[in-house]
Short mmCIF file of C-alpha atoms in Angstrom, two decimals:
data_model
loop_
_atom_site.label_atom_id
_atom_site.label_comp_id
_atom_site.label_asym_id
_atom_site.label_seq_id
_atom_site.Cartn_x
_atom_site.Cartn_y
_atom_site.Cartn_z
CA UNK A 1 168.40 -174.23 121.78
CA UNK A 2 167.55 -174.00 126.11
CA UNK A 3 164.82 -175.84 126.85
CA UNK A 4 162.26 -174.55 129.00
CA UNK A 5 163.15 -177.13 132.14
CA UNK A 6 166.97 -175.84 131.82
CA UNK A 7 166.08 -171.71 131.29
CA UNK A 8 163.71 -171.89 134.87
CA UNK A 9 164.07 -174.50 136.40
CA UNK A 10 167.80 -175.72 136.27
CA UNK A 11 169.11 -172.43 137.63
CA UNK A 12 166.95 -173.34 141.47
CA UNK A 13 166.81 -176.75 140.95
CA UNK A 14 171.09 -177.07 140.80
CA UNK A 15 172.16 -173.23 143.11
CA UNK A 16 171.29 -172.78 146.76
CA UNK A 17 171.66 -169.49 147.18
CA UNK A 18 168.90 -169.23 144.09
CA UNK A 19 166.12 -170.92 145.85
CA UNK A 20 167.35 -168.85 148.62
CA UNK A 21 166.93 -165.44 146.65
CA UNK A 22 163.51 -166.86 144.77
CA UNK A 23 162.65 -167.41 148.89
CA UNK A 24 163.03 -164.28 150.58
CA UNK A 25 162.15 -162.72 147.35
CA UNK A 26 159.15 -164.49 147.31
CA UNK A 27 158.31 -162.95 151.05
CA UNK A 28 159.83 -159.49 150.71
CA UNK A 29 158.00 -159.47 147.09
CA UNK A 30 153.93 -160.14 149.98
CA UNK A 31 155.34 -156.86 152.49
CA UNK A 32 156.66 -154.63 149.41
CA UNK A 33 153.22 -156.19 147.95
CA UNK A 34 151.35 -154.72 150.79
CA UNK A 35 153.76 -151.64 152.00
CA UNK A 36 154.19 -150.49 148.64
CA UNK A 37 149.96 -150.45 147.59
CA UNK A 38 150.01 -148.15 150.87
CA UNK A 39 152.68 -145.71 150.40
CA UNK A 40 151.40 -145.35 146.62
CA UNK A 41 147.81 -144.95 148.03
CA UNK A 42 149.29 -141.80 150.43
CA UNK A 43 151.37 -140.22 147.62
CA UNK A 44 154.06 -140.89 149.70
CA UNK A 45 156.18 -142.56 146.92
CA UNK A 46 158.67 -139.31 147.24
CA UNK A 47 158.80 -140.33 151.28
CA UNK A 48 159.27 -144.43 150.21
CA UNK A 49 162.96 -143.16 147.84
CA UNK A 50 163.70 -140.77 150.61
CA UNK A 51 163.87 -143.19 153.67
CA UNK A 52 165.53 -145.86 151.04
CA UNK A 53 168.19 -144.06 151.07
CA UNK A 54 168.32 -142.51 154.25
CA UNK A 55 169.21 -146.23 154.93
CA UNK A 56 172.16 -145.66 154.06
CA UNK A 57 174.09 -144.11 156.48
CA UNK A 58 173.60 -146.03 159.42
CA UNK A 59 173.84 -149.24 157.52
CA UNK A 60 177.82 -147.42 156.79
CA UNK A 61 178.26 -146.89 160.37
CA UNK A 62 177.19 -150.60 160.69
CA UNK A 63 179.49 -151.62 157.74
CA UNK A 64 182.57 -149.53 159.53
CA UNK A 65 182.09 -150.98 163.03
CA UNK A 66 181.90 -154.89 162.21
CA UNK A 67 182.21 -155.29 158.71
CA UNK A 68 179.43 -156.30 156.17
CA UNK A 69 177.61 -158.49 158.11
CA UNK A 70 173.75 -158.58 157.26
CA UNK A 71 173.01 -157.98 160.92
CA UNK A 72 174.51 -155.37 161.97
CA UNK A 73 174.30 -153.57 158.70
CA UNK A 74 171.01 -153.69 159.50
CA UNK A 75 170.28 -152.96 162.73
CA UNK A 76 172.96 -149.64 161.68
CA UNK A 77 170.29 -149.07 158.31
CA UNK A 78 166.98 -149.51 160.70
CA UNK A 79 168.85 -146.63 163.15
CA UNK A 80 169.03 -144.07 161.12
CA UNK A 81 165.71 -145.02 158.96
CA UNK A 82 163.96 -144.58 161.97
CA UNK A 83 165.34 -141.54 162.95
CA UNK A 84 164.76 -140.00 159.49
CA UNK A 85 161.65 -141.03 159.30
CA UNK A 86 161.19 -139.14 162.77
CA UNK A 87 162.53 -135.74 161.40
CA UNK A 88 160.72 -135.61 158.94
CA UNK A 89 158.00 -136.13 160.59
CA UNK A 90 159.00 -133.54 163.59
CA UNK A 91 159.29 -131.27 160.44
CA UNK A 92 156.66 -131.90 157.96
CA UNK A 93 154.31 -131.35 161.06
CA UNK A 94 155.17 -127.67 161.68
CA UNK A 95 154.56 -127.23 158.09
CA UNK A 96 153.27 -128.12 154.70
CA UNK A 97 155.24 -130.78 152.96
CA UNK A 98 159.04 -129.98 150.91
CA UNK A 99 159.69 -131.04 148.96
CA UNK A 100 163.16 -129.61 147.66
CA UNK A 101 164.03 -130.30 151.75
CA UNK A 102 163.58 -134.13 151.11
CA UNK A 103 165.33 -134.33 148.27
CA UNK A 104 168.73 -132.48 149.47
CA UNK A 105 168.05 -134.48 152.11
CA UNK A 106 168.93 -138.27 150.79
CA UNK A 107 171.41 -136.88 148.42
CA UNK A 108 172.92 -135.89 151.47
CA UNK A 109 173.15 -139.23 152.90
CA UNK A 110 173.43 -141.35 149.76
CA UNK A 111 176.58 -139.57 149.58
CA UNK A 112 177.77 -139.84 153.48
CA UNK A 113 177.02 -143.77 153.30
CA UNK A 114 179.15 -143.73 149.81
CA UNK A 115 181.97 -141.68 151.68
CA UNK A 116 182.06 -143.87 154.75
CA UNK A 117 182.21 -147.19 153.27
CA UNK A 118 184.56 -146.28 150.22
CA UNK A 119 186.58 -144.38 153.02
CA UNK A 120 187.00 -148.15 155.34
CA UNK A 121 186.23 -150.69 152.36
CA UNK A 122 186.75 -151.33 149.09
CA UNK A 123 184.71 -150.85 145.37
CA UNK A 124 183.52 -154.01 145.97
CA UNK A 125 181.28 -152.75 149.78
CA UNK A 126 180.17 -149.93 147.96
CA UNK A 127 178.70 -151.25 145.46
CA UNK A 128 177.26 -154.06 147.89
CA UNK A 129 176.01 -151.50 150.04
CA UNK A 130 173.92 -149.42 146.95
CA UNK A 131 172.78 -151.98 144.70
CA UNK A 132 172.77 -155.28 147.26
CA UNK A 133 173.91 -158.96 146.34
CA UNK A 134 171.26 -162.74 145.97
CA UNK A 135 174.82 -163.71 147.63
CA UNK A 136 174.11 -161.36 150.74
CA UNK A 137 171.40 -163.65 151.38
CA UNK A 138 172.66 -166.79 152.91
CA UNK A 139 170.69 -169.04 155.45
CA UNK A 140 170.36 -166.75 158.46
CA UNK A 141 169.17 -163.26 156.43
CA UNK A 142 166.49 -165.46 155.15
CA UNK A 143 165.17 -165.84 158.67
CA UNK A 144 165.96 -162.33 158.98
CA UNK A 145 164.30 -161.25 156.18
CA UNK A 146 160.99 -163.55 157.14
CA UNK A 147 160.28 -162.30 160.12
CA UNK A 148 160.76 -159.18 159.80
CA UNK A 149 158.26 -159.89 156.39
CA UNK A 150 156.03 -161.81 158.65
CA UNK A 151 155.94 -158.91 160.91
CA UNK A 152 154.77 -155.99 158.94
CA UNK A 153 152.03 -158.17 157.03
CA UNK A 154 150.73 -159.33 160.63
CA UNK A 155 150.64 -155.37 161.27
CA UNK A 156 148.93 -154.38 158.53
CA UNK A 157 146.45 -156.65 158.95
CA UNK A 158 145.79 -155.64 162.25
CA UNK A 159 145.67 -152.02 161.20
CA UNK A 160 144.16 -151.94 157.92
CA UNK A 161 140.89 -150.47 158.44
CA UNK A 162 142.45 -147.13 160.23
CA UNK A 163 145.85 -147.15 158.08
CA UNK A 164 142.92 -147.21 155.17
CA UNK A 165 141.19 -144.37 156.25
CA UNK A 166 144.20 -142.25 157.21
CA UNK A 167 144.89 -142.86 154.15
CA UNK A 168 141.57 -140.59 152.22
CA UNK A 169 140.33 -138.59 155.15
CA UNK A 170 142.98 -137.95 157.99
CA UNK A 171 140.07 -135.59 159.94
CA UNK A 172 138.19 -138.16 159.91
CA UNK A 173 140.32 -140.45 161.47
CA UNK A 174 141.18 -137.98 164.03
CA UNK A 175 138.22 -136.44 164.21
CA UNK A 176 136.41 -139.91 165.55
CA UNK A 177 139.10 -139.76 168.18
CA UNK A 178 141.53 -142.73 166.61
CA UNK A 179 144.28 -141.25 168.54
CA UNK A 180 147.22 -143.93 167.85
CA UNK A 181 150.04 -142.77 166.12
CA UNK A 182 149.38 -144.77 163.01
CA UNK A 183 150.70 -142.36 160.60
CA UNK A 184 154.27 -142.95 162.99
CA UNK A 185 153.55 -147.10 162.73
CA UNK A 186 153.17 -147.07 159.21
CA UNK A 187 156.35 -144.77 158.42
CA UNK A 188 158.06 -147.72 161.10
CA UNK A 189 156.78 -150.32 158.52
CA UNK A 190 157.94 -148.72 155.89
CA UNK A 191 161.56 -148.40 156.77
CA UNK A 192 161.45 -152.26 158.37
CA UNK A 193 160.57 -152.95 154.97
CA UNK A 194 163.04 -151.06 153.95
CA UNK A 195 166.00 -152.93 156.12
CA UNK A 196 164.39 -156.31 154.50
CA UNK A 197 164.91 -155.20 151.67
CA UNK A 198 168.46 -153.25 151.30
CA UNK A 199 170.31 -156.87 151.47
CA UNK A 200 168.80 -157.92 148.90
CA UNK A 201 168.72 -154.55 146.82
CA UNK A 202 170.60 -152.10 148.14
CA UNK A 203 170.08 -148.78 148.91
CA UNK A 204 169.93 -147.40 145.94
CA UNK A 205 167.30 -149.91 144.73
CA UNK A 206 165.24 -150.65 147.90
CA UNK A 207 162.31 -148.83 147.50
CA UNK A 208 162.14 -150.40 143.57
CA UNK A 209 160.64 -153.32 144.53
CA UNK A 210 157.70 -151.88 147.12
CA UNK A 211 157.06 -148.63 144.69
CA UNK A 212 157.15 -150.55 140.85
CA UNK A 213 154.51 -153.27 141.34
CA UNK A 214 152.22 -151.33 143.79
CA UNK A 215 152.27 -148.13 140.92
CA UNK A 216 151.65 -151.39 138.46
CA UNK A 217 148.70 -152.20 140.30
CA UNK A 218 147.26 -149.24 141.02
CA UNK A 219 147.31 -148.50 137.20
CA UNK A 220 144.34 -150.93 137.07
CA UNK A 221 142.16 -149.10 139.11
CA UNK A 222 141.67 -152.17 141.97
CA UNK A 223 140.06 -151.74 145.66
CA UNK A 224 142.98 -151.33 148.03
CA UNK A 225 143.34 -155.13 148.96
CA UNK A 226 142.90 -156.65 145.76
CA UNK A 227 145.72 -154.42 144.66
CA UNK A 228 147.86 -155.63 147.39
CA UNK A 229 147.20 -158.91 145.87
CA UNK A 230 148.49 -157.58 142.18
CA UNK A 231 151.25 -155.84 143.58
CA UNK A 232 152.74 -158.81 144.80
CA UNK A 233 152.34 -161.49 142.22
CA UNK A 234 153.78 -158.31 140.08
CA UNK A 235 157.02 -158.50 142.21
CA UNK A 236 156.81 -161.90 142.09
CA UNK A 237 156.82 -162.16 138.36
CA UNK A 238 160.37 -159.21 138.77
CA UNK A 239 161.12 -160.99 141.11
CA UNK A 240 161.81 -165.00 138.98
CA UNK A 241 162.14 -163.03 135.10
CA UNK A 242 164.66 -160.36 137.31
CA UNK A 243 166.51 -163.68 139.02
CA UNK A 244 166.70 -165.73 135.35
CA UNK A 245 167.80 -162.75 133.34
CA UNK A 246 170.30 -162.62 136.16
CA UNK A 247 171.68 -166.02 136.24
CA UNK A 248 171.43 -166.76 132.24
CA UNK A 249 172.67 -163.05 131.23
CA UNK A 250 175.37 -163.16 134.54
CA UNK A 251 173.88 -160.09 135.55
CA UNK A 252 173.26 -157.97 138.35
CA UNK A 253 170.11 -159.54 140.57
CA UNK A 254 168.76 -156.60 141.91
CA UNK A 255 169.39 -154.10 138.87
CA UNK A 256 167.32 -156.98 136.43
CA UNK A 257 164.11 -157.52 138.92
CA UNK A 258 163.86 -153.68 138.93
CA UNK A 259 163.75 -153.79 135.41
CA UNK A 260 160.87 -156.68 135.27
CA UNK A 261 158.75 -155.00 137.72
CA UNK A 262 159.28 -151.34 135.52
CA UNK A 263 158.66 -153.49 132.62
CA UNK A 264 155.36 -154.29 134.30
CA UNK A 265 154.63 -150.86 135.35
CA UNK A 266 155.14 -150.18 131.36
CA UNK A 267 152.50 -152.24 130.41
CA UNK A 268 150.05 -151.83 133.02
CA UNK A 269 150.10 -148.06 132.33
CA UNK A 270 150.43 -148.33 128.04
CA UNK A 271 147.11 -151.30 128.78
CA UNK A 272 145.15 -149.69 130.81
CA UNK A 273 145.84 -146.33 129.17
CA UNK A 274 144.70 -147.35 125.85
CA UNK A 275 141.75 -149.19 127.78
CA UNK A 276 140.59 -146.25 128.55
CA UNK A 277 140.39 -144.56 125.31
CA UNK A 278 139.02 -147.85 122.91
CA UNK A 279 136.53 -148.50 125.20
CA UNK A 280 134.00 -145.76 124.35
CA UNK A 281 134.72 -146.81 120.48
CA UNK A 282 133.02 -150.17 121.19
CA UNK A 283 130.82 -149.54 123.24
CA UNK A 284 131.82 -150.41 126.92
CA UNK A 285 132.24 -148.62 130.25
CA UNK A 286 135.79 -147.74 130.59
CA UNK B 1 120.67 -102.48 173.30
CA UNK B 2 119.53 -106.30 174.36
CA UNK B 3 120.24 -106.71 170.45
CA UNK B 4 123.38 -105.96 170.89
CA UNK B 5 124.76 -107.32 174.17
CA UNK B 6 124.92 -110.91 172.03
CA UNK B 7 127.63 -109.83 170.55
CA UNK B 8 131.07 -110.07 170.83
CA UNK B 9 133.85 -107.89 169.91
CA UNK B 10 137.28 -107.76 170.85
CA UNK B 11 137.81 -104.40 170.60
CA UNK B 12 134.69 -102.89 172.52
CA UNK B 13 135.07 -106.44 175.30
CA UNK B 14 138.51 -106.41 176.56
CA UNK B 15 138.34 -110.02 178.60
CA UNK B 16 135.54 -112.43 177.89
CA UNK B 17 132.60 -112.47 176.83
CA UNK B 18 132.09 -116.37 178.71
CA UNK B 19 133.20 -117.08 182.01
CA UNK B 20 136.70 -119.04 182.33
CA UNK B 21 135.76 -122.11 183.11
CA UNK B 22 135.66 -122.72 186.83
CA UNK B 23 139.35 -125.33 185.88
CA UNK B 24 141.18 -124.35 184.71
CA UNK B 25 142.49 -126.04 182.00
CA UNK B 26 145.29 -124.03 180.06
CA UNK B 27 148.01 -126.81 182.25
CA UNK B 28 147.06 -129.48 178.72
CA UNK B 29 146.45 -126.45 176.42
CA UNK B 30 145.66 -128.75 173.47
CA UNK B 31 143.34 -130.22 175.97
CA UNK B 32 139.27 -130.71 174.67
CA UNK B 33 138.54 -129.43 179.19
CA UNK B 34 136.30 -132.66 180.51
CA UNK B 35 132.72 -133.11 177.96
CA UNK B 36 129.98 -131.85 177.67
CA UNK B 37 126.62 -133.72 178.02
CA UNK B 38 124.38 -131.69 175.71
CA UNK B 39 125.96 -130.26 172.26
CA UNK B 40 127.27 -127.34 173.71
CA UNK B 41 130.40 -126.15 172.58
CA UNK B 42 132.23 -122.91 174.28
CA UNK B 43 135.76 -121.82 173.06
CA UNK B 44 137.85 -119.47 175.45
CA UNK B 45 140.82 -117.77 174.26
CA UNK B 46 140.84 -120.60 171.28
CA UNK B 47 144.47 -118.95 169.67
CA UNK B 48 145.93 -121.77 166.36
CA UNK B 49 149.17 -121.45 164.45
CA UNK B 50 150.00 -122.77 162.15
CA UNK B 51 154.03 -122.42 161.94
CA UNK B 52 154.96 -118.54 162.55
CA UNK B 53 151.58 -117.93 160.92
CA UNK B 54 148.48 -117.25 163.13
CA UNK B 55 145.36 -118.43 162.10
CA UNK B 56 143.15 -117.74 164.08
CA UNK B 57 143.24 -115.42 167.49
CA UNK B 58 141.19 -115.58 171.66
CA UNK B 59 138.72 -116.29 169.66
CA UNK B 60 136.09 -116.83 172.97
CA UNK B 61 132.56 -117.25 172.68
CA UNK B 62 129.86 -120.62 172.48
CA UNK B 63 127.69 -122.42 170.83
CA UNK B 64 124.72 -122.92 172.89
CA UNK B 65 123.22 -127.05 172.60
CA UNK B 66 120.83 -126.89 169.46
CA UNK B 67 122.47 -123.84 168.47
CA UNK B 68 122.55 -123.27 164.42
CA UNK B 69 125.60 -121.03 163.55
CA UNK B 70 126.75 -120.21 160.25
CA UNK B 71 130.31 -118.33 160.16
CA UNK B 72 131.72 -116.51 157.69
CA UNK B 73 134.53 -114.57 157.08
CA UNK B 74 137.21 -112.99 154.41
CA UNK B 75 139.68 -116.25 152.42
CA UNK B 76 142.24 -116.68 155.16
CA UNK B 77 140.15 -115.80 158.00
CA UNK B 78 140.54 -118.95 159.93
CA UNK B 79 136.95 -120.40 159.44
CA UNK B 80 137.96 -123.93 158.47
CA UNK B 81 141.24 -123.70 162.15
CA UNK B 82 138.02 -123.12 163.88
CA UNK B 83 136.12 -125.83 163.19
CA UNK B 84 139.19 -128.26 163.30
CA UNK B 85 140.21 -126.59 166.53
CA UNK B 86 136.93 -128.08 167.68
CA UNK B 87 136.59 -130.67 166.02
CA UNK B 88 140.30 -131.49 168.04
CA UNK B 89 142.16 -132.00 164.65
CA UNK B 90 144.79 -129.18 164.60
CA UNK B 91 146.51 -128.21 168.51
CA UNK B 92 145.91 -124.93 170.18
CA UNK B 93 148.51 -123.19 170.69
CA UNK B 94 146.57 -122.24 173.40
CA UNK B 95 143.03 -121.31 175.47
CA UNK B 96 140.47 -124.12 176.04
CA UNK B 97 137.50 -125.99 174.18
CA UNK B 98 134.36 -127.63 176.34
CA UNK B 99 132.38 -129.45 174.04
CA UNK B 100 130.68 -133.03 174.18
CA UNK B 101 133.40 -136.43 173.87
CA UNK B 102 134.69 -137.48 170.27
CA UNK B 103 131.72 -140.14 170.23
CA UNK B 104 128.94 -136.94 169.66
CA UNK B 105 131.02 -134.98 167.21
CA UNK B 106 130.65 -135.69 163.53
CA UNK B 107 133.31 -133.31 160.66
CA UNK B 108 133.05 -132.77 157.90
CA UNK B 109 135.93 -131.73 155.43
CA UNK B 110 136.04 -129.61 152.74
CA UNK B 111 135.54 -131.89 150.15
CA UNK B 112 139.25 -131.11 148.28
CA UNK B 113 140.31 -132.39 151.81
CA UNK B 114 139.03 -135.90 150.70
CA UNK B 115 141.61 -138.17 148.20
CA UNK B 116 139.20 -138.74 145.68
CA UNK B 117 141.68 -140.89 143.50
CA UNK B 118 141.55 -143.62 146.82
CA UNK B 119 139.70 -146.79 145.45
CA UNK B 120 137.21 -146.98 147.91
CA UNK B 121 133.13 -147.86 147.02
CA UNK B 122 130.11 -145.21 148.24
CA UNK B 123 129.02 -147.92 149.92
CA UNK B 124 132.10 -148.11 152.47
CA UNK B 125 132.22 -144.27 152.62
CA UNK B 126 129.37 -143.45 154.35
CA UNK B 127 129.51 -147.48 156.71
CA UNK B 128 132.80 -145.45 158.42
CA UNK B 129 129.85 -142.82 159.88
CA UNK B 130 128.99 -146.07 162.31
CA UNK B 131 132.42 -145.98 162.87
CA UNK B 132 131.51 -145.26 167.43
CA UNK B 133 130.16 -148.80 166.98
CA UNK B 134 133.34 -150.59 165.26
CA UNK B 135 136.19 -148.75 166.14
CA UNK B 136 138.76 -149.16 164.31
CA UNK B 137 139.50 -153.23 164.52
CA UNK B 138 135.87 -155.15 164.56
CA UNK B 139 134.08 -155.80 161.17
CA UNK B 140 130.87 -153.25 160.41
CA UNK B 141 127.81 -155.35 161.78
CA UNK B 142 124.30 -156.39 159.89
CA UNK B 143 122.35 -153.86 161.61
CA UNK B 144 124.95 -150.64 160.46
CA UNK B 145 125.03 -152.06 156.82
CA UNK B 146 121.09 -151.96 156.34
CA UNK B 147 121.60 -148.46 158.68
CA UNK B 148 123.86 -147.57 155.35
CA UNK B 149 121.03 -148.21 152.76
CA UNK B 150 118.35 -146.92 154.91
CA UNK B 151 120.74 -143.62 154.40
CA UNK B 152 122.03 -143.97 151.20
CA UNK B 153 118.08 -143.35 149.94
CA UNK B 154 117.30 -140.49 152.20
CA UNK B 155 119.92 -138.75 150.58
CA UNK B 156 119.18 -140.08 147.34
CA UNK B 157 121.89 -142.01 146.85
CA UNK B 158 120.49 -145.41 146.14
CA UNK B 159 121.31 -147.37 143.91
CA UNK B 160 124.83 -145.33 143.80
CA UNK B 161 126.43 -147.98 146.55
CA UNK B 162 128.40 -150.33 144.93
CA UNK B 163 131.06 -147.01 143.02
CA UNK B 164 133.76 -146.09 144.19
CA UNK B 165 133.77 -142.64 145.36
CA UNK B 166 135.98 -140.77 142.40
CA UNK B 167 133.43 -141.35 139.51
CA UNK B 168 131.20 -139.30 141.49
CA UNK B 169 129.93 -136.20 140.65
CA UNK B 170 131.11 -133.33 143.58
CA UNK B 171 127.15 -132.91 144.53
CA UNK B 172 126.83 -136.85 145.61
CA UNK B 173 129.47 -137.79 146.75
CA UNK B 174 128.73 -134.38 148.79
CA UNK B 175 125.26 -136.24 149.69
CA UNK B 176 127.84 -139.50 150.29
CA UNK B 177 128.82 -137.66 153.28
CA UNK B 178 125.94 -136.04 155.08
CA UNK B 179 124.78 -139.20 154.59
CA UNK B 180 127.51 -140.10 156.65
CA UNK B 181 126.86 -137.14 159.18
CA UNK B 182 123.69 -138.91 159.71
CA UNK B 183 125.27 -142.77 160.47
CA UNK B 184 127.09 -140.84 163.01
CA UNK B 185 124.50 -139.10 164.97
CA UNK B 186 125.95 -136.76 166.25
CA UNK B 187 125.68 -133.73 168.81
CA UNK B 188 127.63 -131.90 167.53
CA UNK B 189 127.88 -131.09 163.85
CA UNK B 190 131.24 -129.43 162.33
CA UNK B 191 130.21 -128.44 158.53
CA UNK B 192 133.21 -126.94 156.42
CA UNK B 193 132.42 -125.61 153.36
CA UNK B 194 129.52 -127.36 153.08
CA UNK B 195 127.35 -125.78 150.32
CA UNK B 196 130.80 -124.94 147.58
CA UNK B 197 130.01 -125.91 144.12
CA UNK B 198 127.50 -128.19 144.37
CA UNK B 199 124.27 -128.28 142.89
CA UNK B 200 121.86 -125.77 144.14
CA UNK B 201 119.10 -129.62 143.49
CA UNK B 202 121.66 -131.04 146.17
CA UNK B 203 122.20 -128.36 148.09
CA UNK B 204 118.26 -127.33 148.91
CA UNK B 205 118.50 -131.45 149.92
CA UNK B 206 120.97 -131.05 152.08
CA UNK B 207 119.99 -127.35 154.03
CA UNK B 208 117.28 -129.71 154.61
CA UNK B 209 119.21 -132.40 156.40
CA UNK B 210 120.77 -129.32 158.24
CA UNK B 211 117.40 -127.94 159.05
CA UNK B 212 116.18 -131.44 160.13
CA UNK B 213 119.04 -131.67 162.76
CA UNK B 214 118.52 -128.76 163.89
CA UNK B 215 114.82 -129.41 164.61
CA UNK B 216 115.66 -133.23 166.80
CA UNK B 217 118.51 -130.00 168.61
CA UNK B 218 121.42 -131.05 167.76
CA UNK B 219 124.62 -128.28 167.59
CA UNK B 220 125.13 -127.88 164.07
CA UNK B 221 127.95 -125.37 162.87
CA UNK B 222 128.69 -124.67 159.29
CA UNK B 223 131.10 -122.58 157.10
CA UNK B 224 129.86 -120.60 154.72
CA UNK B 225 130.39 -118.30 152.16
CA UNK B 226 126.68 -117.26 150.87
CA UNK B 227 125.65 -114.61 152.97
CA UNK B 228 122.06 -114.09 151.52
CA UNK B 229 121.91 -118.50 152.61
CA UNK B 230 123.16 -117.44 156.14
CA UNK B 231 120.52 -114.88 156.41
CA UNK B 232 118.10 -117.02 154.91
CA UNK B 233 118.85 -120.10 157.20
CA UNK B 234 121.34 -119.55 160.06
CA UNK B 235 119.60 -117.87 163.23
CA UNK B 236 122.69 -117.35 164.32
CA UNK B 237 126.00 -116.05 162.78
CA UNK B 238 129.93 -115.85 163.99
CA UNK B 239 132.46 -113.23 161.51
CA UNK B 240 136.03 -113.90 161.86
CA UNK B 241 138.97 -112.16 160.54
CA UNK B 242 141.28 -114.36 162.74
CA UNK B 243 139.83 -112.71 165.27
CA UNK B 244 136.41 -112.70 166.48
CA UNK B 245 134.71 -110.16 164.24
CA UNK B 246 131.22 -110.17 165.88
CA UNK B 247 129.06 -113.32 167.38
CA UNK B 248 125.37 -113.14 167.97
CA UNK B 249 121.83 -112.91 165.72
CA UNK B 250 122.79 -113.09 161.87
CA UNK B 251 121.23 -109.41 160.92
CA UNK B 252 123.32 -107.79 163.69
CA UNK B 253 126.70 -110.22 163.04
CA UNK B 254 126.72 -108.64 159.67
CA UNK B 255 125.75 -105.93 159.40
CA UNK B 256 129.07 -104.93 161.25
CA UNK B 257 130.86 -107.22 159.15
CA UNK B 258 129.66 -104.58 156.81
CA UNK B 259 130.09 -101.43 158.47
#
């Protein structure tokens, strides 16, 4: 029988890469909690998913150019993410949104990325771009994640009110003359957050730690700021649990973390649903 | 004839009923022109397209400062689009809207445009009416907070300030949105279907507010479906069918619609 210390603390105590991963996931949980909550509130989960995959072709081109260097992967991913966000805005600005088009688009983006990486790289490279790896988080990647996360949180803090109002009553925001392109700024933040996540989670899963903790927090019916805080907490818990699971079970870390976040979402949805049914029976407000 | 002099009928009048603005603003079609100091709203050949579909075609006319006007027409006639064009929330494909600056404008969108699942309290919703004062970055002051409490009482929402907007009935929500309009204290007030699916008691409270705004000399433009209500409470009416069919005194305008 393992002691709690050996189970929970020792992996981080003995292994530098586990500590680096922990710090990285802490920063990511914060940005993902903030951005993910706004995404869920804006009912833009699908857009987040599409943008997550849109990072792929650019990252692949970065890979072709410089091999598996984090900086070039990120730069490429950032470029194609921004390009797709701009394209999507251009298209959806002209007519009603078009789910089938978005889905078609992300399938093409994903396939294009895989083909490009597989063309010059190995299967290991493909897996790495698709699912990420904690081993990719070296000191430089850590600094990069920390800087991007800080920028995102600061920008959201500064633009909090227009972002929040634009989410539930966009006509009011435009009518009072808030002329800044908050929508575009928000999409840019989503792309930034996805690129920050992508080293650790890969393009397939980067949107998971963004949406799942936020969706789980949303179940509890809190205000916007409290939802963000709870989503961050959930993200953090899922990260630690997933990391330990992957360490002890010798499993890939990204999927383990996303599974843990999915479990939290399941528990949250089930708990709040049964409370809603139970509350009237015991004479409490739902 | 004087009766019909205020009429505008596109098939009869090929040109515009109003004199074109002296300043040619068509270089920037989305522009709202120079702001009027009062509540006058001037439309000149306003056209709006959604993709290839034309929602509003070459509508011209003038809402006098302090006028109270109903906008009527079938579904898809461009009523909401007209308000959105005046509010400046849709891009004009052509023409010019001249009106007061944005700070003097209050716009009530259709209830369906508001996301009720959003975790916002009634108090926060009403407080947004003070946007002109605090803008996107500063926080609402204590004077404004007191005003919010006062206004919420005036629309019959006292004691509901802490509730989530999702917990309100449709009537209560519309009262809250009217409270936001009251706080906005605007010269031009645009109401998009303010009484759709609202209970009779709330409608009478809200109509009193519309009358109050009219007495205060604000320009009120409302999209409505209930023609009896229009006849009873709105002195002038615009009838739309993508183009402007009639614009003038309510009885006369509605008789054109019936014909």
